[in-house]
Amino acid sequence: MRFTELDKKVLQIGVLIAVVIGVILLYYMWAIQRPLIKQHIKERAKLEKKAKQLKKQYTEMLRLVNQQDKLKREVALLEEAAKRLPRSRDRFNFFVELSDILQLTGVRYSKIVPKKESVKAYYTEIPYEIVCLARYHEFGQFLNMIEQNPRRFMRVKSFTIRNDKKRPSLHPITVGVATFMFNR
């Protein structure tokens, strides 16, 4: 196939137009689009950084929401504990609770002696010494009911069990029990 002069001119003009368009496109990409691409890359990096920060904030908020539920449960426990921890010495109610426990377990007491109170930062410990007679099983129930009293905080501080040779099944026992009062 042979090219005529007209075909050669058309081909030259077409190649020239293609080169001009190519140069214009290269200039457009290098001079106009390249700075825009760099700018978009910087903006994208900033947005990714901000997205990471927002994600951290979101996870922190979720953690706080979960802690809020935990806090509500703890507040409920504290309110329940506050019911068991009076704001006054309330000796009468302590003696009522102790009397109920003594009657239920069959432990016989001979005296209850108040001891020196111990004031702490948030509470006051009010100790008592109880002198009583009991069998081992009754005494075990007594200790359990003191420690797990649902209406008042009481703790067994100490106890001594002796043997009575005249009545080997009944033991003279001295028990140190403490109750507590919430300080204002």
PDB file of C-alpha atoms in Angstrom:
ATOM      1  CA  MET A   1       0.000   0.000   0.000  1.00  0.00           C
ATOM      2  CA  ARG A   2       1.348   3.291  -1.072  1.00  0.00           C
ATOM      3  CA  PHE A   3       0.766   6.595   0.599  1.00  0.00           C
ATOM      4  CA  THR A   4      -0.200   9.537  -1.435  1.00  0.00           C
ATOM      5  CA  GLU A   5       0.964  13.026  -0.606  1.00  0.00           C
ATOM      6  CA  LEU A   6      -2.402  13.774   0.926  1.00  0.00           C
ATOM      7  CA  ASP A   7      -2.204  10.637   3.077  1.00  0.00           C
ATOM      8  CA  LYS A   8       1.261  11.624   4.237  1.00  0.00           C
ATOM      9  CA  LYS A   9       0.068  15.135   5.150  1.00  0.00           C
ATOM     10  CA  VAL A  10      -2.936  13.754   7.031  1.00  0.00           C
ATOM     11  CA  LEU A  11      -0.668  11.293   8.828  1.00  0.00           C
ATOM     12  CA  GLN A  12       1.802  14.024   9.753  1.00  0.00           C
ATOM     13  CA  ILE A  13      -0.959  16.304  10.983  1.00  0.00           C
ATOM     14  CA  GLY A  14      -2.486  13.396  12.960  1.00  0.00           C
ATOM     15  CA  VAL A  15       0.856  12.533  14.552  1.00  0.00           C
ATOM     16  CA  LEU A  16       1.459  16.220  15.317  1.00  0.00           C
ATOM     17  CA  ILE A  17      -1.990  16.561  16.885  1.00  0.00           C
ATOM     18  CA  ALA A  18      -1.388  13.360  18.904  1.00  0.00           C
ATOM     19  CA  VAL A  19       2.006  14.670  20.126  1.00  0.00           C
ATOM     20  CA  VAL A  20       0.487  18.045  21.022  1.00  0.00           C
ATOM     21  CA  ILE A  21      -2.361  16.354  22.865  1.00  0.00           C
ATOM     22  CA  GLY A  22       0.160  14.073  24.635  1.00  0.00           C
ATOM     23  CA  VAL A  23       2.307  17.058  25.666  1.00  0.00           C
ATOM     24  CA  ILE A  24      -0.783  18.917  26.881  1.00  0.00           C
ATOM     25  CA  LEU A  25      -1.896  15.855  28.868  1.00  0.00           C
ATOM     26  CA  LEU A  26       1.583  15.448  30.396  1.00  0.00           C
ATOM     27  CA  TYR A  27       1.688  19.128  31.317  1.00  0.00           C
ATOM     28  CA  TYR A  28      -1.817  18.895  32.762  1.00  0.00           C
ATOM     29  CA  MET A  29      -0.844  15.858  34.862  1.00  0.00           C
ATOM     30  CA  TRP A  30       2.479  17.322  35.994  1.00  0.00           C
ATOM     31  CA  ALA A  31       1.506  20.957  36.549  1.00  0.00           C
ATOM     32  CA  ILE A  32      -2.129  20.718  37.638  1.00  0.00           C
ATOM     33  CA  GLN A  33      -2.994  17.209  38.800  1.00  0.00           C
ATOM     34  CA  ARG A  34       0.239  16.375  40.644  1.00  0.00           C
ATOM     35  CA  PRO A  35      -0.152  19.184  43.257  1.00  0.00           C
ATOM     36  CA  LEU A  36      -3.827  18.223  43.655  1.00  0.00           C
ATOM     37  CA  ILE A  37      -2.857  14.568  44.193  1.00  0.00           C
ATOM     38  CA  LYS A  38      -0.262  15.592  46.805  1.00  0.00           C
ATOM     39  CA  GLN A  39      -2.841  17.790  48.511  1.00  0.00           C
ATOM     40  CA  HIS A  40      -5.383  14.933  48.540  1.00  0.00           C
ATOM     41  CA  ILE A  41      -2.774  12.524  49.947  1.00  0.00           C
ATOM     42  CA  LYS A  42      -2.062  14.977  52.791  1.00  0.00           C
ATOM     43  CA  GLU A  43      -5.783  15.446  53.447  1.00  0.00           C
ATOM     44  CA  ARG A  44      -6.296  11.695  53.428  1.00  0.00           C
ATOM     45  CA  ALA A  45      -3.484  11.239  55.988  1.00  0.00           C
ATOM     46  CA  LYS A  46      -5.066  13.911  58.199  1.00  0.00           C
ATOM     47  CA  LEU A  47      -8.487  12.280  57.880  1.00  0.00           C
ATOM     48  CA  GLU A  48      -7.044   8.833  58.678  1.00  0.00           C
ATOM     49  CA  LYS A  49      -5.336  10.276  61.747  1.00  0.00           C
ATOM     50  CA  LYS A  50      -8.589  11.934  62.817  1.00  0.00           C
ATOM     51  CA  ALA A  51     -10.479   8.678  62.175  1.00  0.00           C
ATOM     52  CA  LYS A  52      -8.034   6.838  64.465  1.00  0.00           C
ATOM     53  CA  GLN A  53      -8.572   9.462  67.156  1.00  0.00           C
ATOM     54  CA  LEU A  54     -12.348   9.203  66.777  1.00  0.00           C
ATOM     55  CA  LYS A  55     -12.129   5.413  66.945  1.00  0.00           C
ATOM     56  CA  LYS A  56     -10.110   5.696  70.170  1.00  0.00           C
ATOM     57  CA  GLN A  57     -12.706   8.107  71.567  1.00  0.00           C
ATOM     58  CA  TYR A  58     -15.477   5.728  70.546  1.00  0.00           C
ATOM     59  CA  THR A  59     -13.833   2.756  72.252  1.00  0.00           C
ATOM     60  CA  GLU A  60     -13.251   4.906  75.341  1.00  0.00           C
ATOM     61  CA  MET A  61     -16.937   5.875  75.329  1.00  0.00           C
ATOM     62  CA  LEU A  62     -17.942   2.230  75.041  1.00  0.00           C
ATOM     63  CA  ARG A  63     -15.625   1.386  77.926  1.00  0.00           C
ATOM     64  CA  LEU A  64     -17.174   4.178  80.004  1.00  0.00           C
ATOM     65  CA  VAL A  65     -20.682   2.951  79.181  1.00  0.00           C
ATOM     66  CA  ASN A  66     -19.668  -0.539  80.292  1.00  0.00           C
ATOM     67  CA  GLN A  67     -18.139   0.945  83.426  1.00  0.00           C
ATOM     68  CA  GLN A  68     -21.349   2.827  84.058  1.00  0.00           C
ATOM     69  CA  ASP A  69     -23.218  -0.484  84.241  1.00  0.00           C
ATOM     70  CA  LYS A  70     -20.528  -1.845  86.545  1.00  0.00           C
ATOM     71  CA  LEU A  71     -20.728   1.338  88.606  1.00  0.00           C
ATOM     72  CA  LYS A  72     -24.508   0.957  88.965  1.00  0.00           C
ATOM     73  CA  ARG A  73     -24.019  -2.601  90.256  1.00  0.00           C
ATOM     74  CA  GLU A  74     -21.358  -1.405  92.695  1.00  0.00           C
ATOM     75  CA  VAL A  75     -23.577   1.450  93.894  1.00  0.00           C
ATOM     76  CA  ALA A  76     -26.367  -1.068  94.511  1.00  0.00           C
ATOM     77  CA  LEU A  77     -23.938  -3.219  96.511  1.00  0.00           C
ATOM     78  CA  LEU A  78     -22.825  -0.169  98.499  1.00  0.00           C
ATOM     79  CA  GLU A  79     -26.421   0.798  99.208  1.00  0.00           C
ATOM     80  CA  GLU A  80     -27.093  -2.751 100.395  1.00  0.00           C
ATOM     81  CA  ALA A  81     -23.977  -2.611 102.564  1.00  0.00           C
ATOM     82  CA  ALA A  82     -25.008   0.807 103.923  1.00  0.00           C
ATOM     83  CA  LYS A  83     -28.244  -0.768 105.165  1.00  0.00           C
ATOM     84  CA  ARG A  84     -26.124  -3.218 107.156  1.00  0.00           C
ATOM     85  CA  LEU A  85     -23.803  -0.478 108.446  1.00  0.00           C
ATOM     86  CA  PRO A  86     -25.661   1.963 110.712  1.00  0.00           C
ATOM     87  CA  ARG A  87     -24.672   5.597 111.211  1.00  0.00           C
ATOM     88  CA  SER A  88     -25.075   5.399 114.994  1.00  0.00           C
ATOM     89  CA  ARG A  89     -23.916   2.934 117.643  1.00  0.00           C
ATOM     90  CA  ASP A  90     -27.381   1.370 117.654  1.00  0.00           C
ATOM     91  CA  ARG A  91     -26.542  -1.024 120.497  1.00  0.00           C
ATOM     92  CA  PHE A  92     -30.154  -2.047 120.922  1.00  0.00           C
ATOM     93  CA  ASN A  93     -30.413  -3.503 117.403  1.00  0.00           C
ATOM     94  CA  PHE A  94     -27.027  -5.203 117.806  1.00  0.00           C
ATOM     95  CA  PHE A  95     -28.263  -6.866 120.999  1.00  0.00           C
ATOM     96  CA  VAL A  96     -31.512  -7.861 119.259  1.00  0.00           C
ATOM     97  CA  GLU A  97     -29.545  -9.480 116.401  1.00  0.00           C
ATOM     98  CA  LEU A  98     -27.182 -11.179 118.856  1.00  0.00           C
ATOM     99  CA  SER A  99     -30.069 -12.393 120.979  1.00  0.00           C
ATOM    100  CA  ASP A 100     -31.778 -13.897 117.920  1.00  0.00           C
ATOM    101  CA  ILE A 101     -28.576 -15.698 116.941  1.00  0.00           C
ATOM    102  CA  LEU A 102     -28.032 -16.984 120.482  1.00  0.00           C
ATOM    103  CA  GLN A 103     -31.597 -18.311 120.657  1.00  0.00           C
ATOM    104  CA  LEU A 104     -31.459 -19.947 117.217  1.00  0.00           C
ATOM    105  CA  THR A 105     -28.174 -21.724 117.900  1.00  0.00           C
ATOM    106  CA  GLY A 106     -28.804 -22.678 121.529  1.00  0.00           C
ATOM    107  CA  VAL A 107     -25.634 -20.973 122.762  1.00  0.00           C
ATOM    108  CA  ARG A 108     -26.077 -19.799 126.379  1.00  0.00           C
ATOM    109  CA  TYR A 109     -24.314 -16.600 127.344  1.00  0.00           C
ATOM    110  CA  SER A 110     -23.437 -15.428 130.818  1.00  0.00           C
ATOM    111  CA  LYS A 111     -22.206 -11.920 130.021  1.00  0.00           C
ATOM    112  CA  ILE A 112     -21.617  -9.488 127.192  1.00  0.00           C
ATOM    113  CA  VAL A 113     -18.921  -6.903 127.847  1.00  0.00           C
ATOM    114  CA  PRO A 114     -18.424  -3.856 125.588  1.00  0.00           C
ATOM    115  CA  LYS A 115     -14.757  -3.172 124.733  1.00  0.00           C
ATOM    116  CA  LYS A 116     -12.924  -0.017 123.622  1.00  0.00           C
ATOM    117  CA  GLU A 117     -14.112   1.274 120.266  1.00  0.00           C
ATOM    118  CA  SER A 118     -11.635   1.726 117.412  1.00  0.00           C
ATOM    119  CA  VAL A 119     -12.291   4.741 115.166  1.00  0.00           C
ATOM    120  CA  LYS A 120     -11.020   4.430 111.569  1.00  0.00           C
ATOM    121  CA  ALA A 121     -11.292   6.871 108.656  1.00  0.00           C
ATOM    122  CA  TYR A 122     -14.705   5.723 107.397  1.00  0.00           C
ATOM    123  CA  TYR A 123     -16.033   3.469 110.118  1.00  0.00           C
ATOM    124  CA  THR A 124     -15.897   2.770 113.835  1.00  0.00           C
ATOM    125  CA  GLU A 125     -15.374  -0.746 115.116  1.00  0.00           C
ATOM    126  CA  ILE A 126     -17.476  -1.522 118.201  1.00  0.00           C
ATOM    127  CA  PRO A 127     -16.138  -4.698 119.868  1.00  0.00           C
ATOM    128  CA  TYR A 128     -17.819  -6.893 122.465  1.00  0.00           C
ATOM    129  CA  GLU A 129     -16.665  -9.869 124.457  1.00  0.00           C
ATOM    130  CA  ILE A 130     -19.238 -12.607 124.931  1.00  0.00           C
ATOM    131  CA  VAL A 131     -18.774 -15.279 127.590  1.00  0.00           C
ATOM    132  CA  CYS A 132     -20.925 -18.320 126.896  1.00  0.00           C
ATOM    133  CA  LEU A 133     -21.416 -22.089 127.048  1.00  0.00           C
ATOM    134  CA  ALA A 134     -21.967 -24.175 123.928  1.00  0.00           C
ATOM    135  CA  ARG A 135     -21.440 -27.482 122.239  1.00  0.00           C
ATOM    136  CA  TYR A 136     -19.110 -27.572 119.241  1.00  0.00           C
ATOM    137  CA  HIS A 137     -21.895 -27.806 116.682  1.00  0.00           C
ATOM    138  CA  GLU A 138     -23.896 -24.977 118.281  1.00  0.00           C
ATOM    139  CA  PHE A 139     -20.774 -22.840 118.463  1.00  0.00           C
ATOM    140  CA  GLY A 140     -20.008 -23.439 114.770  1.00  0.00           C
ATOM    141  CA  GLN A 141     -23.531 -22.352 113.839  1.00  0.00           C
ATOM    142  CA  PHE A 142     -23.154 -19.303 116.090  1.00  0.00           C
ATOM    143  CA  LEU A 143     -19.920 -18.245 114.356  1.00  0.00           C
ATOM    144  CA  ASN A 144     -21.472 -18.769 110.932  1.00  0.00           C
ATOM    145  CA  MET A 145     -24.569 -16.718 111.753  1.00  0.00           C
ATOM    146  CA  ILE A 146     -22.461 -13.876 113.181  1.00  0.00           C
ATOM    147  CA  GLU A 147     -20.255 -13.714 110.077  1.00  0.00           C
ATOM    148  CA  GLN A 148     -23.106 -13.997 107.572  1.00  0.00           C
ATOM    149  CA  ASN A 149     -25.733 -11.844 109.229  1.00  0.00           C
ATOM    150  CA  PRO A 150     -27.840 -10.251 106.459  1.00  0.00           C
ATOM    151  CA  ARG A 151     -29.040  -7.299 108.561  1.00  0.00           C
ATOM    152  CA  ARG A 152     -25.841  -6.076 110.236  1.00  0.00           C
ATOM    153  CA  PHE A 153     -22.093  -6.269 109.726  1.00  0.00           C
ATOM    154  CA  MET A 154     -20.570  -8.359 112.491  1.00  0.00           C
ATOM    155  CA  ARG A 155     -17.229 -10.143 112.572  1.00  0.00           C
ATOM    156  CA  VAL A 156     -15.719 -12.678 114.927  1.00  0.00           C
ATOM    157  CA  LYS A 157     -12.431 -11.174 116.102  1.00  0.00           C
ATOM    158  CA  SER A 158     -11.249 -14.002 118.368  1.00  0.00           C
ATOM    159  CA  PHE A 159     -12.460 -16.931 120.415  1.00  0.00           C
ATOM    160  CA  THR A 160     -11.166 -19.310 123.041  1.00  0.00           C
ATOM    161  CA  ILE A 161     -12.681 -22.673 123.859  1.00  0.00           C
ATOM    162  CA  ARG A 162     -11.924 -24.367 127.136  1.00  0.00           C
ATOM    163  CA  ASN A 163     -12.869 -27.745 128.473  1.00  0.00           C
ATOM    164  CA  ASP A 164     -15.056 -28.272 131.539  1.00  0.00           C
ATOM    165  CA  LYS A 165     -14.194 -31.623 133.122  1.00  0.00           C
ATOM    166  CA  LYS A 166     -17.493 -31.708 135.007  1.00  0.00           C
ATOM    167  CA  ARG A 167     -19.522 -31.295 131.758  1.00  0.00           C
ATOM    168  CA  PRO A 168     -17.344 -32.402 128.811  1.00  0.00           C
ATOM    169  CA  SER A 169     -20.059 -31.797 126.200  1.00  0.00           C
ATOM    170  CA  LEU A 170     -20.519 -28.090 127.140  1.00  0.00           C
ATOM    171  CA  HIS A 171     -17.524 -25.853 126.622  1.00  0.00           C
ATOM    172  CA  PRO A 172     -16.853 -22.480 128.239  1.00  0.00           C
ATOM    173  CA  ILE A 173     -16.211 -20.109 125.359  1.00  0.00           C
ATOM    174  CA  THR A 174     -15.094 -16.482 125.143  1.00  0.00           C
ATOM    175  CA  VAL A 175     -15.844 -14.827 121.817  1.00  0.00           C
ATOM    176  CA  GLY A 176     -14.686 -11.415 120.608  1.00  0.00           C
ATOM    177  CA  VAL A 177     -17.324 -10.019 118.220  1.00  0.00           C
ATOM    178  CA  ALA A 178     -17.153  -6.649 116.500  1.00  0.00           C
ATOM    179  CA  THR A 179     -19.904  -4.683 114.881  1.00  0.00           C
ATOM    180  CA  PHE A 180     -19.370  -1.530 112.883  1.00  0.00           C
ATOM    181  CA  MET A 181     -20.750   1.976 112.513  1.00  0.00           C
ATOM    182  CA  PHE A 182     -20.346   4.219 109.464  1.00  0.00           C
ATOM    183  CA  ASN A 183     -18.605   7.538 110.232  1.00  0.00           C
ATOM    184  CA  ARG A 184     -20.099  10.637 108.650  1.00  0.00           C
TER     185      ARG A 184
END
